[in-house]
Amino acid sequence: MNTMSILVADDDPVIRRLFEKRLSDEGYDVTVAVDGIEAARLLDVSSYDVVITDLVMPGAIGGIELLNLAKEISIEIEVIVITAHSSVNTAVEAMKKGAVDYLEKPINFDELFLRLEKIAEVKALMKNAGDLREAMNVTENSAAHTIQALEMNNATQQATLDKVEKVLADTSQDDLDRIQVALNLIRQR
Amino acid sequence: MLKISPEEIKLITKYIYEISGIYLDESKKYLLETRLNSIAEEYKCSSYQDFYRKAKADASKKIERKIVDAISTNETLFFRDTGPFQLLQHKILPELIDARAPKSSMLKTNLKIWSAASSTGQELYSVAITLQELLKDTSKYTIKLLGTDISDAAVAQASSGKYNKFEIERGLARDKLTKYFTPMGQTWKVSDELRAMVNFRKFNLMSPFTGIGKFDIIMCRNVAIYFTLEDRKKLFNKIASALEPDGYLIIGSTESLTGVCPRFIPKRHLRSIFYQLK
């Protein structure tokens, strides 16, 4: 069962339909956008695990701009860019900017599914690590609370003990007075 | 995976203790095997006895350094446990800035802070960020931020100021991320401004503190837990001597100095504790 939600941005209607069909057949939750502008609007209102985007799209928002936008919203969103064979260099540039991978046209869907599985695995591991960390934090916070209370209490007791010792060791005072002052100190604790 | 015998566990844990002060008891067999295996394979060791001999005989200390890197735990994150950073921001730094205010406006305020087990640097950079946010204009201050760790690999990463997205995602708020870091592909690099504030170097807390100087704040969090009680006593005694008389010590939130160092008294502020000299 694939539970990741994927946003596909491509201005080519044929490719869009192909992505929509193949990805939903695999069980992914797919949303398609006709261009970068629509994709940006969707990113703003919904959350996605993966964005697959064509590098070259009409309008002000191309693949690179969409990549930047997605990473700005959350660095947890993984972006795969689609590129023509001739523009692999641009795809490498996109990876330097934070894209997780690139696909060359024509799309090899088996390859895409493998990459998506890898992304899902990493996300699952991250979630697992996050859960463990959360459990550790809860334990640590609770332990810290107890230890700090004990630490403060111990410091108070120690301070009293020090005072009592000083009073009792002061031979210039009468024995009974010393005992009385020491007792008062212990009672005031 | 190369198996370790009970005798070898004794030998290796004693060796690790000697080179790092990290105390591992015999129950740590699994940890030893999993963390040391790749080094043992790299040096084609036939057994852990052989591994020990090769490490001891290596005059370059390369194997020794690799063992320390592998054994030391570098679990850290930006603003790990928010308590100490709130303590710094709302209590310790404002107090220190008042206490250290120079008599003449021509002079600068000196602040010296030491992250004694800085690991991969996140703690010290978090302190640097806290200072930046609090002071706004740092030109009126001479700030010395020192980070030390026993692991060369950790010190190297801290010095590079580069973090992958998994490291960066942890603990760092979005606004601070964009303000103090620049993306470089899949990694993020700390800003030059922040990088210029800090210094990292290798240091073994078991060694004498000669030449380390005096500090206004020492953070020594979650490292003494790996030491024996005797070594913990020695460590905090040395820390007490490296602290300015009115300085501040911050230890891990689940650590305690009871029975460890009578020179310190704990003080509570908000939900955290810090220590000062008696």
JSON list of N, CA, C and O in Angstrom, two decimals, chain A residues 76-103:
[
{"chain": "A", "resi": 76, "resn": "GLU", "atom": "N", "xyz": [10.95, 18.76, 3.97]},
{"chain": "A", "resi": 76, "resn": "GLU", "atom": "CA", "xyz": [10.59, 17.34, 3.92]},
{"chain": "A", "resi": 76, "resn": "GLU", "atom": "C", "xyz": [9.94, 16.96, 2.60]},
{"chain": "A", "resi": 76, "resn": "GLU", "atom": "O", "xyz": [9.83, 15.78, 2.28]},
{"chain": "A", "resi": 77, "resn": "ILE", "atom": "N", "xyz": [9.47, 17.95, 1.83]},
{"chain": "A", "resi": 77, "resn": "ILE", "atom": "CA", "xyz": [8.88, 17.64, 0.52]},
{"chain": "A", "resi": 77, "resn": "ILE", "atom": "C", "xyz": [10.01, 17.25, -0.43]},
{"chain": "A", "resi": 77, "resn": "ILE", "atom": "O", "xyz": [10.96, 18.00, -0.61]},
{"chain": "A", "resi": 78, "resn": "GLU", "atom": "N", "xyz": [9.91, 16.06, -1.02]},
{"chain": "A", "resi": 78, "resn": "GLU", "atom": "CA", "xyz": [10.94, 15.63, -1.97]},
{"chain": "A", "resi": 78, "resn": "GLU", "atom": "C", "xyz": [10.51, 16.01, -3.38]},
{"chain": "A", "resi": 78, "resn": "GLU", "atom": "O", "xyz": [9.34, 15.86, -3.74]},
{"chain": "A", "resi": 79, "resn": "VAL", "atom": "N", "xyz": [11.44, 16.52, -4.15]},
{"chain": "A", "resi": 79, "resn": "VAL", "atom": "CA", "xyz": [11.11, 16.97, -5.51]},
{"chain": "A", "resi": 79, "resn": "VAL", "atom": "C", "xyz": [11.90, 16.17, -6.54]},
{"chain": "A", "resi": 79, "resn": "VAL", "atom": "O", "xyz": [13.12, 16.03, -6.43]},
{"chain": "A", "resi": 80, "resn": "ILE", "atom": "N", "xyz": [11.17, 15.61, -7.51]},
{"chain": "A", "resi": 80, "resn": "ILE", "atom": "CA", "xyz": [11.82, 14.92, -8.63]},
{"chain": "A", "resi": 80, "resn": "ILE", "atom": "C", "xyz": [11.57, 15.78, -9.88]},
{"chain": "A", "resi": 80, "resn": "ILE", "atom": "O", "xyz": [10.43, 16.17, -10.13]},
{"chain": "A", "resi": 81, "resn": "VAL", "atom": "N", "xyz": [12.62, 16.10, -10.60]},
{"chain": "A", "resi": 81, "resn": "VAL", "atom": "CA", "xyz": [12.41, 16.91, -11.80]},
{"chain": "A", "resi": 81, "resn": "VAL", "atom": "C", "xyz": [12.44, 16.04, -13.06]},
{"chain": "A", "resi": 81, "resn": "VAL", "atom": "O", "xyz": [13.15, 15.03, -13.11]},
{"chain": "A", "resi": 82, "resn": "ILE", "atom": "N", "xyz": [11.62, 16.44, -14.03]},
{"chain": "A", "resi": 82, "resn": "ILE", "atom": "CA", "xyz": [11.58, 15.72, -15.30]},
{"chain": "A", "resi": 82, "resn": "ILE", "atom": "C", "xyz": [12.30, 16.58, -16.33]},
{"chain": "A", "resi": 82, "resn": "ILE", "atom": "O", "xyz": [12.10, 17.80, -16.39]},
{"chain": "A", "resi": 83, "resn": "THR", "atom": "N", "xyz": [13.14, 15.94, -17.13]},
{"chain": "A", "resi": 83, "resn": "THR", "atom": "CA", "xyz": [13.91, 16.72, -18.08]},
{"chain": "A", "resi": 83, "resn": "THR", "atom": "C", "xyz": [14.03, 15.99, -19.42]},
{"chain": "A", "resi": 83, "resn": "THR", "atom": "O", "xyz": [13.95, 14.77, -19.47]},
{"chain": "A", "resi": 84, "resn": "ALA", "atom": "N", "xyz": [14.22, 16.79, -20.46]},
{"chain": "A", "resi": 84, "resn": "ALA", "atom": "CA", "xyz": [14.50, 16.19, -21.76]},
{"chain": "A", "resi": 84, "resn": "ALA", "atom": "C", "xyz": [15.93, 15.69, -21.73]},
{"chain": "A", "resi": 84, "resn": "ALA", "atom": "O", "xyz": [16.75, 16.21, -20.97]},
{"chain": "A", "resi": 85, "resn": "HIS", "atom": "N", "xyz": [16.24, 14.68, -22.51]},
{"chain": "A", "resi": 85, "resn": "HIS", "atom": "CA", "xyz": [17.57, 14.07, -22.50]},
{"chain": "A", "resi": 85, "resn": "HIS", "atom": "C", "xyz": [18.67, 15.12, -22.70]},
{"chain": "A", "resi": 85, "resn": "HIS", "atom": "O", "xyz": [19.72, 15.07, -22.07]},
{"chain": "A", "resi": 86, "resn": "SER", "atom": "N", "xyz": [18.34, 16.12, -23.55]},
{"chain": "A", "resi": 86, "resn": "SER", "atom": "CA", "xyz": [19.35, 17.12, -23.90]},
{"chain": "A", "resi": 86, "resn": "SER", "atom": "C", "xyz": [19.68, 18.09, -22.77]},
{"chain": "A", "resi": 86, "resn": "SER", "atom": "O", "xyz": [20.69, 18.77, -22.79]},
{"chain": "A", "resi": 87, "resn": "SER", "atom": "N", "xyz": [18.81, 18.14, -21.74]},
{"chain": "A", "resi": 87, "resn": "SER", "atom": "CA", "xyz": [19.05, 19.15, -20.70]},
{"chain": "A", "resi": 87, "resn": "SER", "atom": "C", "xyz": [19.36, 18.53, -19.33]},
{"chain": "A", "resi": 87, "resn": "SER", "atom": "O", "xyz": [18.92, 19.01, -18.31]},
{"chain": "A", "resi": 88, "resn": "VAL", "atom": "N", "xyz": [20.16, 17.47, -19.37]},
{"chain": "A", "resi": 88, "resn": "VAL", "atom": "CA", "xyz": [20.54, 16.79, -18.13]},
{"chain": "A", "resi": 88, "resn": "VAL", "atom": "C", "xyz": [21.30, 17.74, -17.20]},
{"chain": "A", "resi": 88, "resn": "VAL", "atom": "O", "xyz": [21.14, 17.68, -15.98]},
{"chain": "A", "resi": 89, "resn": "ASN", "atom": "N", "xyz": [22.07, 18.64, -17.78]},
{"chain": "A", "resi": 89, "resn": "ASN", "atom": "CA", "xyz": [22.83, 19.59, -16.96]},
{"chain": "A", "resi": 89, "resn": "ASN", "atom": "C", "xyz": [21.93, 20.42, -16.06]},
{"chain": "A", "resi": 89, "resn": "ASN", "atom": "O", "xyz": [22.27, 20.69, -14.92]},
{"chain": "A", "resi": 90, "resn": "THR", "atom": "N", "xyz": [20.77, 20.85, -16.62]},
{"chain": "A", "resi": 90, "resn": "THR", "atom": "CA", "xyz": [19.82, 21.61, -15.83]},
{"chain": "A", "resi": 90, "resn": "THR", "atom": "C", "xyz": [19.30, 20.76, -14.68]},
{"chain": "A", "resi": 90, "resn": "THR", "atom": "O", "xyz": [19.08, 21.25, -13.57]},
{"chain": "A", "resi": 91, "resn": "ALA", "atom": "N", "xyz": [19.10, 19.46, -14.96]},
{"chain": "A", "resi": 91, "resn": "ALA", "atom": "CA", "xyz": [18.61, 18.55, -13.92]},
{"chain": "A", "resi": 91, "resn": "ALA", "atom": "C", "xyz": [19.63, 18.43, -12.80]},
{"chain": "A", "resi": 91, "resn": "ALA", "atom": "O", "xyz": [19.28, 18.40, -11.62]},
{"chain": "A", "resi": 92, "resn": "VAL", "atom": "N", "xyz": [20.90, 18.40, -13.16]},
{"chain": "A", "resi": 92, "resn": "VAL", "atom": "CA", "xyz": [21.97, 18.32, -12.16]},
{"chain": "A", "resi": 92, "resn": "VAL", "atom": "C", "xyz": [21.96, 19.59, -11.31]},
{"chain": "A", "resi": 92, "resn": "VAL", "atom": "O", "xyz": [22.09, 19.55, -10.09]},
{"chain": "A", "resi": 93, "resn": "GLU", "atom": "N", "xyz": [21.75, 20.73, -12.00]},
{"chain": "A", "resi": 93, "resn": "GLU", "atom": "CA", "xyz": [21.62, 22.00, -11.28]},
{"chain": "A", "resi": 93, "resn": "GLU", "atom": "C", "xyz": [20.48, 21.92, -10.26]},
{"chain": "A", "resi": 93, "resn": "GLU", "atom": "O", "xyz": [20.62, 22.36, -9.12]},
{"chain": "A", "resi": 94, "resn": "ALA", "atom": "N", "xyz": [19.36, 21.34, -10.69]},
{"chain": "A", "resi": 94, "resn": "ALA", "atom": "CA", "xyz": [18.19, 21.21, -9.82]},
{"chain": "A", "resi": 94, "resn": "ALA", "atom": "C", "xyz": [18.53, 20.36, -8.60]},
{"chain": "A", "resi": 94, "resn": "ALA", "atom": "O", "xyz": [18.12, 20.66, -7.48]},
{"chain": "A", "resi": 95, "resn": "MET", "atom": "N", "xyz": [19.34, 19.32, -8.82]},
{"chain": "A", "resi": 95, "resn": "MET", "atom": "CA", "xyz": [19.72, 18.45, -7.70]},
{"chain": "A", "resi": 95, "resn": "MET", "atom": "C", "xyz": [20.61, 19.21, -6.72]},
{"chain": "A", "resi": 95, "resn": "MET", "atom": "O", "xyz": [20.52, 19.01, -5.51]},
{"chain": "A", "resi": 96, "resn": "LYS", "atom": "N", "xyz": [21.44, 20.08, -7.27]},
{"chain": "A", "resi": 96, "resn": "LYS", "atom": "CA", "xyz": [22.27, 20.90, -6.38]},
{"chain": "A", "resi": 96, "resn": "LYS", "atom": "C", "xyz": [21.40, 21.81, -5.54]},
{"chain": "A", "resi": 96, "resn": "LYS", "atom": "O", "xyz": [21.75, 22.19, -4.43]},
{"chain": "A", "resi": 97, "resn": "LYS", "atom": "N", "xyz": [20.24, 22.18, -6.09]},
{"chain": "A", "resi": 97, "resn": "LYS", "atom": "CA", "xyz": [19.34, 23.07, -5.36]},
{"chain": "A", "resi": 97, "resn": "LYS", "atom": "C", "xyz": [18.40, 22.31, -4.42]},
{"chain": "A", "resi": 97, "resn": "LYS", "atom": "O", "xyz": [17.54, 22.90, -3.78]},
{"chain": "A", "resi": 98, "resn": "GLY", "atom": "N", "xyz": [18.55, 20.98, -4.38]},
{"chain": "A", "resi": 98, "resn": "GLY", "atom": "CA", "xyz": [17.76, 20.23, -3.40]},
{"chain": "A", "resi": 98, "resn": "GLY", "atom": "C", "xyz": [16.80, 19.19, -3.95]},
{"chain": "A", "resi": 98, "resn": "GLY", "atom": "O", "xyz": [16.10, 18.52, -3.19]},
{"chain": "A", "resi": 99, "resn": "ALA", "atom": "N", "xyz": [16.74, 19.06, -5.29]},
{"chain": "A", "resi": 99, "resn": "ALA", "atom": "CA", "xyz": [15.89, 18.00, -5.85]},
{"chain": "A", "resi": 99, "resn": "ALA", "atom": "C", "xyz": [16.49, 16.65, -5.47]},
{"chain": "A", "resi": 99, "resn": "ALA", "atom": "O", "xyz": [17.71, 16.51, -5.39]},
{"chain": "A", "resi": 100, "resn": "VAL", "atom": "N", "xyz": [15.64, 15.67, -5.20]},
{"chain": "A", "resi": 100, "resn": "VAL", "atom": "CA", "xyz": [16.15, 14.38, -4.74]},
{"chain": "A", "resi": 100, "resn": "VAL", "atom": "C", "xyz": [16.60, 13.51, -5.92]},
{"chain": "A", "resi": 100, "resn": "VAL", "atom": "O", "xyz": [17.48, 12.67, -5.77]},
{"chain": "A", "resi": 101, "resn": "ASP", "atom": "N", "xyz": [16.03, 13.76, -7.09]},
{"chain": "A", "resi": 101, "resn": "ASP", "atom": "CA", "xyz": [16.32, 12.92, -8.24]},
{"chain": "A", "resi": 101, "resn": "ASP", "atom": "C", "xyz": [15.82, 13.58, -9.52]},
{"chain": "A", "resi": 101, "resn": "ASP", "atom": "O", "xyz": [15.09, 14.56, -9.45]},
{"chain": "A", "resi": 102, "resn": "TYR", "atom": "N", "xyz": [16.21, 13.04, -10.68]},
{"chain": "A", "resi": 102, "resn": "TYR", "atom": "CA", "xyz": [15.61, 13.53, -11.92]},
{"chain": "A", "resi": 102, "resn": "TYR", "atom": "C", "xyz": [15.27, 12.36, -12.83]},
{"chain": "A", "resi": 102, "resn": "TYR", "atom": "O", "xyz": [15.85, 11.29, -12.72]},
{"chain": "A", "resi": 103, "resn": "LEU", "atom": "N", "xyz": [14.28, 12.58, -13.69]},
{"chain": "A", "resi": 103, "resn": "LEU", "atom": "CA", "xyz": [13.86, 11.56, -14.64]},
{"chain": "A", "resi": 103, "resn": "LEU", "atom": "C", "xyz": [13.97, 12.14, -16.04]},
{"chain": "A", "resi": 103, "resn": "LEU", "atom": "O", "xyz": [13.61, 13.28, -16.27]}
]
